[in-house]
Amino acid sequence: MGRSVRDSLVVGKRNLIRMMRIPEVVIFGLIQPIMFVVLFTYVFGGSITIPGAPSGDAQAYHEFLMAGIFAQTVTFATAGAGAGIADDMHKGLIDRFRSLPMSRGAVLTGRTLADLVQTALTLVVLAIVALLIGWQTHESALSVLAGFGLLLLLGYAFSWIGAVIGLSVRTPEAATSGGLIWLFPLTFISNAFVPVNGMPTVLQHIAEWNPFSATVAAARDLFGNTIADAPKSVTGAWPMEHPVLASVIWSLLIIAVFRTLAVRRYRSATA
């Protein structure tokens, strides 16, 4: 176990150094979420009514929106994780790692840890932008940090999905496309950007059992960005009634399943 942890940290350091030497990857990764914040805030902010808030209350929508943007940012990093692993496979770097006396799972764990560090830095910048446009938290600093911790846990879980995709395709371009195509319905059929009560009944059930929605709702609770009189759930879904616990369960379950699949796929791909 100690050797596996050490090998994972070495590979993670390698990936962080690589990211620092290609700063445009980090910069472009910051531009997209900032654009989403600005566009959703100023284009849709005055036209979407949050249950329990006065009609057209832009501040209420700002606070409603930010947890969704944060969650979208950490999950969209999945495409980058998959593309990076596919690129390493395509260039034969994985074969070089195979020749070294190191843990097999360390290659994937190190990559996902490096992506987690990059995602955390992106969240810091995004939070600063959100504060500048009027976003506020209404809970203690510890509670706010716990909210960001759940967001990073979700991002780490989804990076393992990206690892499976990256190991299953032949080119980095295919990994990027495969990593994004399923994220759009996952993030938009959720409570991230609009209230669930305006959706058709079938989509309401899907949205409230969506792992992404559980983390968004948990972050809103921990940030204090909820409306006191608004119901937590439209359909009575358990994850919406207990979002913090549901978020942790969903993320750990995703990690357990997809890490196992990724390591198994890695071993078969390099056998």
mmCIF file of C-alpha atoms in Angstrom:
data_model
loop_
_atom_site.group_PDB
_atom_site.id
_atom_site.type_symbol
_atom_site.label_atom_id
_atom_site.label_comp_id
_atom_site.label_asym_id
_atom_site.label_seq_id
_atom_site.Cartn_x
_atom_site.Cartn_y
_atom_site.Cartn_z
ATOM 1 C CA MET A 1 0.000 0.000 0.000
ATOM 2 C CA GLY A 2 2.808 2.429 0.876
ATOM 3 C CA ARG A 3 4.551 1.756 -2.419
ATOM 4 C CA SER A 4 1.322 2.278 -4.359
ATOM 5 C CA VAL A 5 0.726 5.629 -2.625
ATOM 6 C CA ARG A 6 4.322 6.719 -3.303
ATOM 7 C CA ASP A 7 4.100 5.728 -6.964
ATOM 8 C CA SER A 8 0.771 7.543 -7.340
ATOM 9 C CA LEU A 9 2.245 10.737 -5.878
ATOM 10 C CA VAL A 10 5.228 10.550 -8.235
ATOM 11 C CA VAL A 11 2.972 10.160 -11.266
ATOM 12 C CA GLY A 12 0.735 12.945 -9.954
ATOM 13 C CA LYS A 13 3.769 15.251 -9.633
ATOM 14 C CA ARG A 14 4.739 14.401 -13.202
ATOM 15 C CA ASN A 15 1.307 15.386 -14.474
ATOM 16 C CA LEU A 16 1.296 18.633 -12.470
ATOM 17 C CA ILE A 17 4.674 19.602 -13.924
ATOM 18 C CA ARG A 18 3.321 18.856 -17.379
ATOM 19 C CA MET A 19 0.284 21.088 -16.740
ATOM 20 C CA MET A 20 2.525 23.935 -15.553
ATOM 21 C CA ARG A 21 4.553 23.712 -18.749
ATOM 22 C CA ILE A 22 1.376 23.987 -20.847
ATOM 23 C CA PRO A 23 -0.368 26.937 -19.118
ATOM 24 C CA GLU A 24 -2.857 27.456 -21.955
ATOM 25 C CA VAL A 25 -4.633 24.259 -20.861
ATOM 26 C CA VAL A 26 -5.259 25.780 -17.430
ATOM 27 C CA ILE A 27 -6.210 29.173 -18.894
ATOM 28 C CA PHE A 28 -8.742 27.735 -21.343
ATOM 29 C CA GLY A 29 -10.101 25.588 -18.534
ATOM 30 C CA LEU A 30 -10.833 28.787 -16.597
ATOM 31 C CA ILE A 31 -12.424 30.721 -19.446
ATOM 32 C CA GLN A 32 -15.360 28.378 -20.028
ATOM 33 C CA PRO A 33 -16.811 28.381 -16.465
ATOM 34 C CA ILE A 34 -16.321 32.148 -16.191
ATOM 35 C CA MET A 35 -18.284 32.580 -19.431
ATOM 36 C CA PHE A 36 -21.068 30.380 -18.049
ATOM 37 C CA VAL A 37 -21.219 32.464 -14.868
ATOM 38 C CA VAL A 38 -21.466 35.758 -16.742
ATOM 39 C CA LEU A 39 -23.907 34.525 -19.398
ATOM 40 C CA PHE A 40 -26.301 32.755 -17.039
ATOM 41 C CA THR A 41 -26.184 35.569 -14.493
ATOM 42 C CA TYR A 42 -26.869 38.472 -16.823
ATOM 43 C CA VAL A 43 -28.845 36.757 -19.594
ATOM 44 C CA PHE A 44 -31.141 34.510 -17.559
ATOM 45 C CA GLY A 45 -30.849 36.022 -14.081
ATOM 46 C CA GLY A 46 -33.846 38.328 -14.361
ATOM 47 C CA SER A 47 -36.170 35.892 -16.136
ATOM 48 C CA ILE A 48 -35.976 32.794 -13.930
ATOM 49 C CA THR A 49 -37.946 32.760 -10.702
ATOM 50 C CA ILE A 50 -36.687 30.642 -7.823
ATOM 51 C CA PRO A 51 -39.447 28.974 -5.728
ATOM 52 C CA GLY A 52 -39.947 30.952 -2.528
ATOM 53 C CA ALA A 53 -38.201 34.071 -3.878
ATOM 54 C CA PRO A 54 -39.864 37.191 -5.328
ATOM 55 C CA SER A 55 -40.407 37.142 -9.089
ATOM 56 C CA GLY A 56 -37.394 38.462 -10.994
ATOM 57 C CA ASP A 57 -35.128 38.439 -7.926
ATOM 58 C CA ALA A 58 -31.722 38.417 -9.634
ATOM 59 C CA GLN A 59 -29.782 37.997 -6.376
ATOM 60 C CA ALA A 60 -31.752 34.850 -5.527
ATOM 61 C CA TYR A 61 -30.858 33.413 -8.924
ATOM 62 C CA HIS A 62 -27.179 34.325 -8.471
ATOM 63 C CA GLU A 63 -27.065 32.306 -5.264
ATOM 64 C CA PHE A 64 -29.119 29.485 -6.796
ATOM 65 C CA LEU A 65 -26.878 29.325 -9.876
ATOM 66 C CA MET A 66 -23.384 29.242 -8.422
ATOM 67 C CA ALA A 67 -23.530 25.773 -6.875
ATOM 68 C CA GLY A 68 -24.628 24.472 -10.280
ATOM 69 C CA ILE A 69 -21.782 26.252 -12.089
ATOM 70 C CA PHE A 70 -19.250 24.942 -9.564
ATOM 71 C CA ALA A 71 -20.548 21.390 -10.009
ATOM 72 C CA GLN A 72 -20.550 21.702 -13.797
ATOM 73 C CA THR A 73 -16.943 22.913 -13.705
ATOM 74 C CA VAL A 74 -15.662 19.959 -11.674
ATOM 75 C CA THR A 75 -17.524 17.414 -13.798
ATOM 76 C CA PHE A 76 -16.474 18.890 -17.140
ATOM 77 C CA ALA A 77 -12.869 18.221 -16.087
ATOM 78 C CA THR A 78 -13.763 14.601 -16.886
ATOM 79 C CA ALA A 79 -13.157 15.228 -20.585
ATOM 80 C CA GLY A 80 -9.652 16.512 -19.891
ATOM 81 C CA ALA A 81 -8.814 13.491 -17.745
ATOM 82 C CA GLY A 82 -9.974 11.092 -20.435
ATOM 83 C CA ALA A 83 -8.131 12.947 -23.198
ATOM 84 C CA GLY A 84 -4.914 13.038 -21.162
ATOM 85 C CA ILE A 85 -4.952 9.296 -20.522
ATOM 86 C CA ALA A 86 -5.842 8.581 -24.162
ATOM 87 C CA ASP A 87 -2.939 10.811 -25.248
ATOM 88 C CA ASP A 88 -0.515 8.920 -23.013
ATOM 89 C CA MET A 89 -1.784 5.640 -24.461
ATOM 90 C CA HIS A 90 -1.545 6.951 -28.024
ATOM 91 C CA LYS A 91 2.057 8.146 -27.600
ATOM 92 C CA GLY A 92 3.199 4.924 -25.981
ATOM 93 C CA LEU A 93 3.956 6.516 -22.614
ATOM 94 C CA ILE A 94 1.931 3.849 -20.823
ATOM 95 C CA ASP A 95 4.224 1.199 -22.301
ATOM 96 C CA ARG A 96 7.193 3.036 -20.765
ATOM 97 C CA PHE A 97 5.487 3.008 -17.368
ATOM 98 C CA ARG A 98 4.929 -0.726 -17.770
ATOM 99 C CA SER A 99 8.681 -1.282 -17.952
ATOM 100 C CA LEU A 100 9.186 0.360 -14.556
ATOM 101 C CA PRO A 101 8.887 -1.434 -11.187
ATOM 102 C CA MET A 102 5.773 0.478 -10.133
ATOM 103 C CA SER A 103 2.185 -0.147 -9.126
ATOM 104 C CA ARG A 104 -0.137 -0.580 -12.108
ATOM 105 C CA GLY A 105 -2.932 1.496 -10.555
ATOM 106 C CA ALA A 106 -0.535 4.370 -9.765
ATOM 107 C CA VAL A 107 -0.615 5.640 -13.356
ATOM 108 C CA LEU A 108 -4.354 6.255 -13.195
ATOM 109 C CA THR A 109 -4.457 7.390 -9.565
ATOM 110 C CA GLY A 110 -1.661 9.896 -10.144
ATOM 111 C CA ARG A 111 -3.451 11.304 -13.178
ATOM 112 C CA THR A 112 -6.757 11.722 -11.336
ATOM 113 C CA LEU A 113 -5.029 13.366 -8.353
ATOM 114 C CA ALA A 114 -3.294 15.862 -10.640
ATOM 115 C CA ASP A 115 -6.628 16.664 -12.286
ATOM 116 C CA LEU A 116 -8.121 17.161 -8.823
ATOM 117 C CA VAL A 117 -5.457 19.783 -7.979
ATOM 118 C CA GLN A 118 -6.125 21.620 -11.235
ATOM 119 C CA THR A 119 -9.875 21.516 -10.573
ATOM 120 C CA ALA A 120 -9.367 22.943 -7.084
ATOM 121 C CA LEU A 121 -7.394 25.877 -8.494
ATOM 122 C CA THR A 122 -10.133 26.471 -11.056
ATOM 123 C CA LEU A 123 -12.756 26.544 -8.287
ATOM 124 C CA VAL A 124 -10.755 29.141 -6.351
ATOM 125 C CA VAL A 125 -10.642 31.485 -9.347
ATOM 126 C CA LEU A 126 -14.296 30.847 -10.161
ATOM 127 C CA ALA A 127 -15.350 31.579 -6.580
ATOM 128 C CA ILE A 128 -13.535 34.929 -6.723
ATOM 129 C CA VAL A 129 -15.368 35.808 -9.960
ATOM 130 C CA ALA A 130 -18.669 34.769 -8.366
ATOM 131 C CA LEU A 131 -18.048 37.040 -5.374
ATOM 132 C CA LEU A 132 -17.317 39.937 -7.726
ATOM 133 C CA ILE A 133 -20.714 39.574 -9.457
ATOM 134 C CA GLY A 134 -22.624 39.441 -6.171
ATOM 135 C CA TRP A 135 -22.628 35.823 -4.996
ATOM 136 C CA GLN A 136 -22.773 35.473 -1.216
ATOM 137 C CA THR A 137 -22.597 32.651 1.305
ATOM 138 C CA HIS A 138 -24.599 32.680 4.531
ATOM 139 C CA GLU A 139 -23.008 29.892 6.543
ATOM 140 C CA SER A 140 -19.777 29.469 8.492
ATOM 141 C CA ALA A 141 -16.415 29.177 6.755
ATOM 142 C CA LEU A 142 -16.246 25.507 7.779
ATOM 143 C CA SER A 143 -19.601 24.811 6.149
ATOM 144 C CA VAL A 144 -18.548 26.597 2.954
ATOM 145 C CA LEU A 145 -15.310 24.583 2.833
ATOM 146 C CA ALA A 146 -17.341 21.403 3.298
ATOM 147 C CA GLY A 147 -19.458 22.423 0.305
ATOM 148 C CA PHE A 148 -16.378 22.833 -1.864
ATOM 149 C CA GLY A 149 -15.075 19.527 -0.499
ATOM 150 C CA LEU A 150 -18.198 17.735 -1.759
ATOM 151 C CA LEU A 151 -17.794 19.398 -5.150
ATOM 152 C CA LEU A 152 -14.174 18.221 -5.396
ATOM 153 C CA LEU A 153 -15.196 14.714 -4.312
ATOM 154 C CA LEU A 154 -17.724 14.639 -7.154
ATOM 155 C CA GLY A 155 -15.078 15.902 -9.581
ATOM 156 C CA TYR A 156 -12.656 13.204 -8.438
ATOM 157 C CA ALA A 157 -15.340 10.553 -8.857
ATOM 158 C CA PHE A 158 -16.138 11.715 -12.379
ATOM 159 C CA SER A 159 -12.437 11.760 -13.301
ATOM 160 C CA TRP A 160 -12.511 7.970 -12.957
ATOM 161 C CA ILE A 161 -15.315 7.873 -15.510
ATOM 162 C CA GLY A 162 -13.034 9.917 -17.749
ATOM 163 C CA ALA A 163 -10.237 7.403 -17.131
ATOM 164 C CA VAL A 164 -12.455 4.541 -18.318
ATOM 165 C CA ILE A 165 -13.385 6.518 -21.442
ATOM 166 C CA GLY A 166 -9.743 7.433 -22.126
ATOM 167 C CA LEU A 167 -8.718 3.789 -21.903
ATOM 168 C CA SER A 168 -11.569 2.666 -24.160
ATOM 169 C CA VAL A 169 -10.917 4.846 -27.227
ATOM 170 C CA ARG A 170 -8.042 5.092 -29.690
ATOM 171 C CA THR A 171 -7.373 8.834 -29.887
ATOM 172 C CA PRO A 172 -7.440 11.881 -27.554
ATOM 173 C CA GLU A 173 -10.009 13.543 -29.855
ATOM 174 C CA ALA A 174 -12.396 10.634 -29.383
ATOM 175 C CA ALA A 175 -11.837 10.777 -25.620
ATOM 176 C CA THR A 176 -12.724 14.488 -25.553
ATOM 177 C CA SER A 177 -15.929 13.925 -27.525
ATOM 178 C CA GLY A 178 -16.838 10.837 -25.518
ATOM 179 C CA GLY A 179 -16.149 12.663 -22.275
ATOM 180 C CA LEU A 180 -18.499 15.555 -23.083
ATOM 181 C CA ILE A 181 -21.422 14.007 -24.952
ATOM 182 C CA TRP A 182 -22.972 12.384 -21.883
ATOM 183 C CA LEU A 183 -22.175 15.281 -19.544
ATOM 184 C CA PHE A 184 -24.549 17.732 -21.210
ATOM 185 C CA PRO A 185 -27.772 15.791 -20.494
ATOM 186 C CA LEU A 186 -26.449 14.876 -17.030
ATOM 187 C CA THR A 187 -25.839 18.510 -16.063
ATOM 188 C CA PHE A 188 -28.855 20.085 -17.751
ATOM 189 C CA ILE A 189 -31.440 17.495 -16.604
ATOM 190 C CA SER A 190 -30.729 18.518 -13.041
ATOM 191 C CA ASN A 191 -31.381 21.271 -10.529
ATOM 192 C CA ALA A 192 -28.196 23.128 -11.503
ATOM 193 C CA PHE A 193 -29.487 25.972 -13.669
ATOM 194 C CA VAL A 194 -33.282 26.022 -13.347
ATOM 195 C CA PRO A 195 -35.720 24.836 -10.668
ATOM 196 C CA VAL A 196 -36.937 21.269 -11.175
ATOM 197 C CA ASN A 197 -40.591 22.190 -10.658
ATOM 198 C CA GLY A 198 -40.824 23.612 -14.205
ATOM 199 C CA MET A 199 -39.806 20.326 -15.837
ATOM 200 C CA PRO A 200 -42.142 17.558 -17.091
ATOM 201 C CA THR A 201 -42.940 14.968 -14.403
ATOM 202 C CA VAL A 202 -40.659 12.289 -15.852
ATOM 203 C CA LEU A 203 -37.695 14.668 -15.974
ATOM 204 C CA GLN A 204 -38.408 15.811 -12.421
ATOM 205 C CA HIS A 205 -37.842 12.266 -11.159
ATOM 206 C CA ILE A 206 -34.708 11.853 -13.281
ATOM 207 C CA ALA A 207 -33.315 15.201 -12.153
ATOM 208 C CA GLU A 208 -33.884 14.579 -8.449
ATOM 209 C CA TRP A 209 -32.217 11.148 -8.541
ATOM 210 C CA ASN A 210 -29.319 12.498 -10.575
ATOM 211 C CA PRO A 211 -25.989 12.247 -8.627
ATOM 212 C CA PHE A 212 -25.086 15.652 -10.026
ATOM 213 C CA SER A 213 -28.262 17.179 -8.531
ATOM 214 C CA ALA A 214 -27.493 15.719 -5.100
ATOM 215 C CA THR A 215 -24.119 17.476 -4.965
ATOM 216 C CA VAL A 216 -25.591 20.744 -6.238
ATOM 217 C CA ALA A 217 -28.309 20.638 -3.567
ATOM 218 C CA ALA A 218 -25.761 19.735 -0.882
ATOM 219 C CA ALA A 219 -23.497 22.641 -1.884
ATOM 220 C CA ARG A 220 -26.451 25.051 -1.767
ATOM 221 C CA ASP A 221 -27.316 23.857 1.742
ATOM 222 C CA LEU A 222 -23.731 24.209 2.959
ATOM 223 C CA PHE A 223 -23.314 27.629 1.316
ATOM 224 C CA GLY A 224 -26.611 28.852 2.774
ATOM 225 C CA ASN A 225 -27.933 29.535 -0.733
ATOM 226 C CA THR A 226 -31.373 28.004 -0.187
ATOM 227 C CA ILE A 227 -34.767 29.680 0.226
ATOM 228 C CA ALA A 228 -36.187 29.020 3.679
ATOM 229 C CA ASP A 229 -39.803 28.387 2.616
ATOM 230 C CA ALA A 230 -39.027 26.475 -0.582
ATOM 231 C CA PRO A 231 -39.539 22.674 -0.543
ATOM 232 C CA LYS A 232 -36.375 20.623 -0.926
ATOM 233 C CA SER A 233 -37.935 18.154 -3.343
ATOM 234 C CA VAL A 234 -40.775 18.250 -5.860
ATOM 235 C CA THR A 235 -41.160 14.468 -6.101
ATOM 236 C CA GLY A 236 -40.179 13.528 -2.549
ATOM 237 C CA ALA A 237 -36.906 11.963 -3.739
ATOM 238 C CA TRP A 238 -34.655 10.836 -0.877
ATOM 239 C CA PRO A 239 -31.452 12.405 -2.310
ATOM 240 C CA MET A 240 -33.069 15.841 -2.318
ATOM 241 C CA GLU A 241 -34.306 15.452 1.258
ATOM 242 C CA HIS A 242 -30.811 14.380 2.454
ATOM 243 C CA PRO A 243 -28.495 15.951 -0.136
ATOM 244 C CA VAL A 244 -25.217 15.944 1.830
ATOM 245 C CA LEU A 245 -25.402 12.255 2.682
ATOM 246 C CA ALA A 246 -26.672 11.402 -0.810
ATOM 247 C CA SER A 247 -23.807 13.351 -2.400
ATOM 248 C CA VAL A 248 -21.193 11.439 -0.399
ATOM 249 C CA ILE A 249 -22.825 8.072 -1.155
ATOM 250 C CA TRP A 250 -23.133 8.768 -4.899
ATOM 251 C CA SER A 251 -19.518 9.986 -5.192
ATOM 252 C CA LEU A 252 -18.020 7.070 -3.253
ATOM 253 C CA LEU A 253 -20.116 4.608 -5.239
ATOM 254 C CA ILE A 254 -18.938 6.105 -8.545
ATOM 255 C CA ILE A 255 -15.305 5.969 -7.383
ATOM 256 C CA ALA A 256 -15.614 2.328 -6.281
ATOM 257 C CA VAL A 257 -17.239 1.199 -9.532
ATOM 258 C CA PHE A 258 -15.282 3.190 -12.094
ATOM 259 C CA ARG A 259 -11.877 2.904 -10.418
ATOM 260 C CA THR A 260 -12.290 -0.862 -10.509
ATOM 261 C CA LEU A 261 -13.305 -0.722 -14.179
ATOM 262 C CA ALA A 262 -10.461 1.658 -15.053
ATOM 263 C CA VAL A 263 -7.739 -0.441 -13.399
ATOM 264 C CA ARG A 264 -9.121 -3.596 -15.006
ATOM 265 C CA ARG A 265 -9.246 -1.877 -18.390
ATOM 266 C CA TYR A 266 -5.709 -0.561 -17.908
ATOM 267 C CA ARG A 267 -4.361 -4.012 -17.153
ATOM 268 C CA SER A 268 -6.064 -5.571 -20.159
ATOM 269 C CA ALA A 269 -4.963 -2.717 -22.465
ATOM 270 C CA THR A 270 -1.324 -3.083 -21.452
ATOM 271 C CA ALA A 271 -1.236 -6.853 -21.120
#
